[in-house]
PDB file of C-alpha atoms in Angstrom:
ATOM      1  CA  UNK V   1       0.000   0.000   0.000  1.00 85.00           C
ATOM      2  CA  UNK V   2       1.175   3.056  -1.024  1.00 92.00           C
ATOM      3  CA  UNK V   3       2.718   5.474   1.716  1.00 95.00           C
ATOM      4  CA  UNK V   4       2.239   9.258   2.289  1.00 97.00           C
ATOM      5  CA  UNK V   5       4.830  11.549   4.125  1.00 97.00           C
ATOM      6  CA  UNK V   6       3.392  14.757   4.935  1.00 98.00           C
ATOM      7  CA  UNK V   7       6.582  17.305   4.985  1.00 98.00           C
ATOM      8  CA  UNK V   8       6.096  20.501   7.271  1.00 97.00           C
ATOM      9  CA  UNK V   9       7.975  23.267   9.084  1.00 95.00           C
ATOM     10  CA  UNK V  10       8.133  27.170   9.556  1.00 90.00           C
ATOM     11  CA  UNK V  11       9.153  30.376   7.575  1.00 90.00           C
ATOM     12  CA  UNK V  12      12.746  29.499   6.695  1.00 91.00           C
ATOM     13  CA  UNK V  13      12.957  25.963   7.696  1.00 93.00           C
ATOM     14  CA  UNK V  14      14.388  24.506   4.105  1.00 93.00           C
ATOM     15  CA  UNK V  15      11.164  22.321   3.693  1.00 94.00           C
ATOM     16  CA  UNK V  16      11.444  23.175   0.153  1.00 93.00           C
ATOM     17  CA  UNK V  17      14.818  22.282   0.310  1.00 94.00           C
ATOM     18  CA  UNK V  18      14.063  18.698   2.200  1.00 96.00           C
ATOM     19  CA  UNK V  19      11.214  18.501  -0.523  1.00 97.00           C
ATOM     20  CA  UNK V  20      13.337  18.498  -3.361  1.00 96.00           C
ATOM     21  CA  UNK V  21      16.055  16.122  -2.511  1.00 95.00           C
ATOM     22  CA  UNK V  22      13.348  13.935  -1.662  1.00 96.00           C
ATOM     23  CA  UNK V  23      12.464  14.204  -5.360  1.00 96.00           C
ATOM     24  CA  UNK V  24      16.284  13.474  -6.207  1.00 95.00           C
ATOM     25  CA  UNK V  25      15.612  10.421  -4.183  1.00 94.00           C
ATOM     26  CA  UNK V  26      12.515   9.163  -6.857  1.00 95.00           C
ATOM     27  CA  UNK V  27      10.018  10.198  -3.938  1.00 96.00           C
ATOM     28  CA  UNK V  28       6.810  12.036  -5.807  1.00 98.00           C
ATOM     29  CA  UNK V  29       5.884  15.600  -4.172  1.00 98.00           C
ATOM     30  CA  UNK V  30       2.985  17.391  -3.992  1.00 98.00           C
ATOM     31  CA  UNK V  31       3.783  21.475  -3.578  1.00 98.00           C
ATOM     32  CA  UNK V  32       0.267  22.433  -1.701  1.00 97.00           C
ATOM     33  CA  UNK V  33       0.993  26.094  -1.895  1.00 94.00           C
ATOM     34  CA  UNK V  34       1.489  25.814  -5.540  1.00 96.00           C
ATOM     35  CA  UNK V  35      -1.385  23.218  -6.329  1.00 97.00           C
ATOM     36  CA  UNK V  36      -3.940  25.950  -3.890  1.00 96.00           C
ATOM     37  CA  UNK V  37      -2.477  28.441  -6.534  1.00 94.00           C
ATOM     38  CA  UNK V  38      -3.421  26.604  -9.537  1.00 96.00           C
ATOM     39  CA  UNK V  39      -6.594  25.504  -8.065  1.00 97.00           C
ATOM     40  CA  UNK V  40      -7.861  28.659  -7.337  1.00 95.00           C
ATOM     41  CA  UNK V  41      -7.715  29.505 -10.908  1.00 95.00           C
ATOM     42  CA  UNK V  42      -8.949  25.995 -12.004  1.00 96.00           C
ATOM     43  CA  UNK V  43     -11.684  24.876  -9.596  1.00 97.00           C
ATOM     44  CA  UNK V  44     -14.944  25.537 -10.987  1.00 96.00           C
ATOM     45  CA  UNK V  45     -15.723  24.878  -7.049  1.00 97.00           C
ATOM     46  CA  UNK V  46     -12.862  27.642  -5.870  1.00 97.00           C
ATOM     47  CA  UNK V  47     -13.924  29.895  -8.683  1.00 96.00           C
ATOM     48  CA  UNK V  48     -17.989  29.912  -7.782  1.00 96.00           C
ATOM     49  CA  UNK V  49     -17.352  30.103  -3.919  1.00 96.00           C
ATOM     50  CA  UNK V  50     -14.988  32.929  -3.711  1.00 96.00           C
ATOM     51  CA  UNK V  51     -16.918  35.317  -6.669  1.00 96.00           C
ATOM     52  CA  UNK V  52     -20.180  34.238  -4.194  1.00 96.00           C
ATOM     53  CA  UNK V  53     -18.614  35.550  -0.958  1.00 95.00           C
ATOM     54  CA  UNK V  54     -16.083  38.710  -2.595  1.00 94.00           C
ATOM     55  CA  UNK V  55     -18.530  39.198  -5.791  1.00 93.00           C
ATOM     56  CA  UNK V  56     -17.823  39.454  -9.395  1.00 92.00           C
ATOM     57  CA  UNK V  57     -14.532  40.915  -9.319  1.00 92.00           C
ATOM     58  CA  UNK V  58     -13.073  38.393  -7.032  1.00 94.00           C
ATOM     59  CA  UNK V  59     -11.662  37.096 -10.971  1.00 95.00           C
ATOM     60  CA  UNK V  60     -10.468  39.097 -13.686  1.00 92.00           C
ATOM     61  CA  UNK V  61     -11.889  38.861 -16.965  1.00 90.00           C
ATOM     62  CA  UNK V  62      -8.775  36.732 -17.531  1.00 90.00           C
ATOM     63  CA  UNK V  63     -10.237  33.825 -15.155  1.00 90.00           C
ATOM     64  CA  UNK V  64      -7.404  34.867 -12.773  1.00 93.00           C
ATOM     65  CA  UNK V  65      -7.906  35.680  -8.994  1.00 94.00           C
ATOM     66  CA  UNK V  66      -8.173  39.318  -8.160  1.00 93.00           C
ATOM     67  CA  UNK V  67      -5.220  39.598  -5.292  1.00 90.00           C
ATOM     68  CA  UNK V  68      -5.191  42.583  -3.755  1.00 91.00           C
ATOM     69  CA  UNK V  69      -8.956  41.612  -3.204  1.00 92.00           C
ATOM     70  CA  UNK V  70      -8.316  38.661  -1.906  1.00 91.00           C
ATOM     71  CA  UNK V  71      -5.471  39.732   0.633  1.00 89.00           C
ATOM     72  CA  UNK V  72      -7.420  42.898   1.621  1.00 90.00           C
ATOM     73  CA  UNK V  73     -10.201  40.610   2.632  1.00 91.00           C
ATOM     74  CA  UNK V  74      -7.499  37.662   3.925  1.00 85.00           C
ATOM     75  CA  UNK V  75      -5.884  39.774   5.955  1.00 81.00           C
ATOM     76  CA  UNK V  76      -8.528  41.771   7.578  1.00 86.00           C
ATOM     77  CA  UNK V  77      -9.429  39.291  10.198  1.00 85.00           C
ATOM     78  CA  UNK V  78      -9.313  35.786  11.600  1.00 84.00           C
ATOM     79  CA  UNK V  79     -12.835  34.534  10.388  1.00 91.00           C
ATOM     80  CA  UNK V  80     -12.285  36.145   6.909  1.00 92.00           C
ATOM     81  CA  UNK V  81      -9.227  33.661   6.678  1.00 88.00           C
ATOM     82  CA  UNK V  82     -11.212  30.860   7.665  1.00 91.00           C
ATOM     83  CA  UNK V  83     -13.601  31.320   5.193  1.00 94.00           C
ATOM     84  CA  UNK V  84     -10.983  31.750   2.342  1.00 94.00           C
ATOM     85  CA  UNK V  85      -9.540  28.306   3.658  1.00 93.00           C
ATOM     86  CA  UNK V  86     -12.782  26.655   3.885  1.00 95.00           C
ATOM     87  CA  UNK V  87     -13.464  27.132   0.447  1.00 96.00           C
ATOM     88  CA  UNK V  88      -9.804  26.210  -1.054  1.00 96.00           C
ATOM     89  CA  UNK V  89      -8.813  23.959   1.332  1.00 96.00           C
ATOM     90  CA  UNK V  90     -11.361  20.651   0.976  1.00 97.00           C
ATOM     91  CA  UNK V  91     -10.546  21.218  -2.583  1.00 98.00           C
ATOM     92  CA  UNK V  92      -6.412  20.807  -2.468  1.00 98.00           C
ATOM     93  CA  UNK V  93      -7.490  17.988  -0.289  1.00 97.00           C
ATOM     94  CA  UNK V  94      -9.279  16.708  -2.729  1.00 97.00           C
ATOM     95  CA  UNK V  95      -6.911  16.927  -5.591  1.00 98.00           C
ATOM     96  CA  UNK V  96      -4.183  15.833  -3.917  1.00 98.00           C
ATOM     97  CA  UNK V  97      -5.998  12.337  -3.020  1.00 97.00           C
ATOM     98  CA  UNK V  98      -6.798  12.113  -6.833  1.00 97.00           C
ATOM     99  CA  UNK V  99      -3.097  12.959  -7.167  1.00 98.00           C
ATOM    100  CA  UNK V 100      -2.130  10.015  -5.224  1.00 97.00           C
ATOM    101  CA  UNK V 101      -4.343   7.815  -6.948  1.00 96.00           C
ATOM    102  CA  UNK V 102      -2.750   8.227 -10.035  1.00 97.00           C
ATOM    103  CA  UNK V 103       0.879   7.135  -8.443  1.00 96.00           C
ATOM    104  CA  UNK V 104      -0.386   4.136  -6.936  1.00 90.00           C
ATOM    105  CA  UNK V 105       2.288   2.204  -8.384  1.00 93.00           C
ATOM    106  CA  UNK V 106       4.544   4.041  -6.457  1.00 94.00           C
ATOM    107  CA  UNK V 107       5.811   2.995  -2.831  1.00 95.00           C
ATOM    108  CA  UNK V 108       6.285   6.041  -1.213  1.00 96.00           C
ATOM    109  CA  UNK V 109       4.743  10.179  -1.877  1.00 98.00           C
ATOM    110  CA  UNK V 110       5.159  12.775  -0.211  1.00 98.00           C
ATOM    111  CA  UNK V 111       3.116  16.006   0.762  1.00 98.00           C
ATOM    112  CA  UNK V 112       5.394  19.674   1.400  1.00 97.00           C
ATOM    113  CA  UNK V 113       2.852  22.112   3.414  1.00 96.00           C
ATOM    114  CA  UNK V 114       3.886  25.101   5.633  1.00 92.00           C
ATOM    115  CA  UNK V 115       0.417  24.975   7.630  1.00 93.00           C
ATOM    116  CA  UNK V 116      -0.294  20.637   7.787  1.00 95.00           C
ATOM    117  CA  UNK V 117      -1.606  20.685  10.588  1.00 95.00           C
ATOM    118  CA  UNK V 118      -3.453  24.076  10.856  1.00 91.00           C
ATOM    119  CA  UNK V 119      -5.269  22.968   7.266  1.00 92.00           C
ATOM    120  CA  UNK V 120      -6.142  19.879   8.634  1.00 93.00           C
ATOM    121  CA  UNK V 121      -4.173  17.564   5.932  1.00 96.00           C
ATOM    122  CA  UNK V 122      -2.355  15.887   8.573  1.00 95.00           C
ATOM    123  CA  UNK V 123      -5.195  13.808   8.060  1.00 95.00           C
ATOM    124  CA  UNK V 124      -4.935  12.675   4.694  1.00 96.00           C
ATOM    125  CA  UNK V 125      -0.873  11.626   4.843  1.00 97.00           C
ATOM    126  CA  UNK V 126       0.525   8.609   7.046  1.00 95.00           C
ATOM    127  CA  UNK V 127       3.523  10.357   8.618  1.00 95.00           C
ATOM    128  CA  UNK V 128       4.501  13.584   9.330  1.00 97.00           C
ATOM    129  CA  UNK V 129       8.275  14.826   9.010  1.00 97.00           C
ATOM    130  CA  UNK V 130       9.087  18.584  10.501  1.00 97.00           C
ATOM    131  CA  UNK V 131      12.049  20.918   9.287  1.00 97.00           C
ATOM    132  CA  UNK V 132      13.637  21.957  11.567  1.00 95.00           C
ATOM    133  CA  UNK V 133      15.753  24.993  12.007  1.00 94.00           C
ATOM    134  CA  UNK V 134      17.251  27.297  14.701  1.00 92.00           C
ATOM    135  CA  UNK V 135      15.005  30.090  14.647  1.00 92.00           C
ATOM    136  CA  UNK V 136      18.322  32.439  13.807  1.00 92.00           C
ATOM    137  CA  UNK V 137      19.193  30.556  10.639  1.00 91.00           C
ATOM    138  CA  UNK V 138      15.185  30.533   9.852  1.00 92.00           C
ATOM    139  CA  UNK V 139      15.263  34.242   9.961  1.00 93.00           C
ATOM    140  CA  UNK V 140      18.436  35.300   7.998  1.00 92.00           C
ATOM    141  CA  UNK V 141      16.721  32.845   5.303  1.00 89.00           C
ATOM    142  CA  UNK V 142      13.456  34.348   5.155  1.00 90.00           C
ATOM    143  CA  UNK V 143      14.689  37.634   5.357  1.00 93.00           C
ATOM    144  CA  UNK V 144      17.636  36.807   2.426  1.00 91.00           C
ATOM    145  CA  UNK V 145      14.251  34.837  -0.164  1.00 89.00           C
ATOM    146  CA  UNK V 146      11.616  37.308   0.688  1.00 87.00           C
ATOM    147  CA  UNK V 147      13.431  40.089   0.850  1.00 90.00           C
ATOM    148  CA  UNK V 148      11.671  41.236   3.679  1.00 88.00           C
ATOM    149  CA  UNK V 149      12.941  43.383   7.518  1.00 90.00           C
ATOM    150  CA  UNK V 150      13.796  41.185  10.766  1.00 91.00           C
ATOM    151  CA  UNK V 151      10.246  42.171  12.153  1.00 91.00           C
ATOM    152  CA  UNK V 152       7.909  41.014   9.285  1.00 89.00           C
ATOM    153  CA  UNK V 153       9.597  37.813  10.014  1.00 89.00           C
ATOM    154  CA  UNK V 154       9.527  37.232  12.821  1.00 90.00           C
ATOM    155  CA  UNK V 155       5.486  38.351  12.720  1.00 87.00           C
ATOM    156  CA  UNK V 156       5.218  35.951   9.698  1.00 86.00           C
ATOM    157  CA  UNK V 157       6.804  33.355  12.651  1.00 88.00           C
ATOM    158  CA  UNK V 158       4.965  34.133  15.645  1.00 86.00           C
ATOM    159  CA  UNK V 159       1.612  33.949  13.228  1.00 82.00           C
ATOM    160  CA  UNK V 160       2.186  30.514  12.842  1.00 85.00           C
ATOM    161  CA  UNK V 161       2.227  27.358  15.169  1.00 89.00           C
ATOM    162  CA  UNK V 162       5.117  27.089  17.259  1.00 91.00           C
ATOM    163  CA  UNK V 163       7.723  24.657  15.758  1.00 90.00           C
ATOM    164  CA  UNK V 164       7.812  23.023  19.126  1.00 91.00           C
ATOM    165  CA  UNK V 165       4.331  22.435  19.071  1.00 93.00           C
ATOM    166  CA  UNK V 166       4.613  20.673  15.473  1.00 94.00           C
ATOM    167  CA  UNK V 167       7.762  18.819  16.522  1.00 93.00           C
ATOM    168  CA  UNK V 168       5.494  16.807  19.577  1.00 94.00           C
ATOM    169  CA  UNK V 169       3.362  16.007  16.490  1.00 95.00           C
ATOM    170  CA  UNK V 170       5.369  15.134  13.782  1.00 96.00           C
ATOM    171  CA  UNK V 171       6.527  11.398  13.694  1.00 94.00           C
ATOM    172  CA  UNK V 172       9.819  12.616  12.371  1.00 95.00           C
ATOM    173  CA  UNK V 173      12.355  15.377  12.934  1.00 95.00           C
ATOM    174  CA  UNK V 174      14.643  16.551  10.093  1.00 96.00           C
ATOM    175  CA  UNK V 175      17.149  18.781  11.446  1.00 95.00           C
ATOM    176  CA  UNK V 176      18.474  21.602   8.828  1.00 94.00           C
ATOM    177  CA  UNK V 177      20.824  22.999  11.105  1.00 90.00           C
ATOM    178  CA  UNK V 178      23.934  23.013   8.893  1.00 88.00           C
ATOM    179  CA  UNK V 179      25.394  20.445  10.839  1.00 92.00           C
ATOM    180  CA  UNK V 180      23.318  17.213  10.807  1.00 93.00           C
ATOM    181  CA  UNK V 181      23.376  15.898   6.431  1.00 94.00           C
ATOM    182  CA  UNK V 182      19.495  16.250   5.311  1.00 94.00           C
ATOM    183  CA  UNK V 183      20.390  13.206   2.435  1.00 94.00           C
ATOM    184  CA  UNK V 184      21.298  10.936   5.722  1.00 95.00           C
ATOM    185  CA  UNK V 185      18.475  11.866   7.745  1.00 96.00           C
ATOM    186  CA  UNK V 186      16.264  11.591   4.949  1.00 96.00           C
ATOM    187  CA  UNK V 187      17.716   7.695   4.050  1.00 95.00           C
ATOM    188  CA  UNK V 188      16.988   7.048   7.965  1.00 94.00           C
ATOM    189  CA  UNK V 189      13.138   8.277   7.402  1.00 94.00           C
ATOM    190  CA  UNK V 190      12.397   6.165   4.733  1.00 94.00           C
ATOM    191  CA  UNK V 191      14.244   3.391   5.514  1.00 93.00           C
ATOM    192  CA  UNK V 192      11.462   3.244   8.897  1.00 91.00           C
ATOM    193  CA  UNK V 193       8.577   3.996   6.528  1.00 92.00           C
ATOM    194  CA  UNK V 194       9.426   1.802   4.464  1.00 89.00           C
ATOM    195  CA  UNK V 195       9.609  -1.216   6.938  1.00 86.00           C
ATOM    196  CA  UNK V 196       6.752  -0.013   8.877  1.00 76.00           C
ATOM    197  CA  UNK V 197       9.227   0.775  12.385  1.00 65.00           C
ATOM    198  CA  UNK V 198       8.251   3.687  14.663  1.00 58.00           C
ATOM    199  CA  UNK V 199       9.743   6.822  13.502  1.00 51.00           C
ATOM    200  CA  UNK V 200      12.192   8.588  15.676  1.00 48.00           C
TER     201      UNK V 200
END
């Protein structure tokens, strides 16, 4: 039976990073934050939903998503995030189970998603492996991609949940410290997924 890895972590944790040489490794990956993207401008589902709760402009003419809309109203409050999530969120779900289906013939896939277990797809993977990275070296990397200031990091960090918090759930912990080889930890992970032993 096939087996899913769900692959986590914070701003600046190199889950992207862990992602990819997970790919080198033959392991299939499923970008959520990229697939929510494309769905959003796919989904008959997304599309009637969010023109039904922001109106007719939520799309351009184009078929594309109107984004400062959609951020204005994101980022306004809580609930208005909620919303937004409870109409794309069922449907990545959704697609990525199809996506599964249709790599059934392979023994192991994997899942990369900054908010797993805030979105609730913790649910729909068999594992859970969590990036981690000193919160210095997570900052200097954010700051260095984004090209954003030390303080809309570390907001961006304290806005999500605590690392800790998703390192008591995660089965696994990969440690992208600069110290510890990801490749080797990696090996370690799915050699124990593979034979079915408690991960650790």
């Amino acid at each position: 039976m096939i087996k899913k890895i769900g692959i986590t972590g914070g701003i600046g944790s190199g889950k992207s990073f862990v992602a990819k040489q997970m790919e080198e490794k033959g392991i299939p990956v499923y970008y959520t934050d990229d697939m929510a993207k494309q769905l959003m401008v796919e989904s008959p589902v997304i599309h009637e939903k969010l023109t039904k709760l922001l109106g007719e402009d939520a799309y351009s003419p184009d078929g594309q998503p109107n984004k400062k809309k959609l951020i204005d109203y994101l980022f306004a409050n809580k609930e208005n995030a909620l919303r937004i999530n409870s109409i794309v969120h069922p449907v990545v779900k959704s697609d990525f189970q199809q996506w599964v289906e249709r790599h059934k013939l392979t023994e192991i896939v994997a899942m990369e998603c900054a908010i797993l277990y805030e979105a609730g797809f913790d649910d729909v993977v068999d594992r859970v492996a969590m990036v981690y990275a000193p919160l210095e070296i997570r900052i200097e990397r954010a700051m260095k991609r984004d090209g954003a200031t030390r303080q809309q990091v570390k907001n961006r960090i304290n806005a999500q949940m605590p690392d800790e918090e998703k390192c008591k759930r995660a089965d696994y912990t990969i440690y992208n410290d600069g110290i510890r080889p990801i490749p080797a930890q990696i090996d370690t992970m799915l050699e124990q997924v593979k034979s079915g032993k408690p991960l650790g």
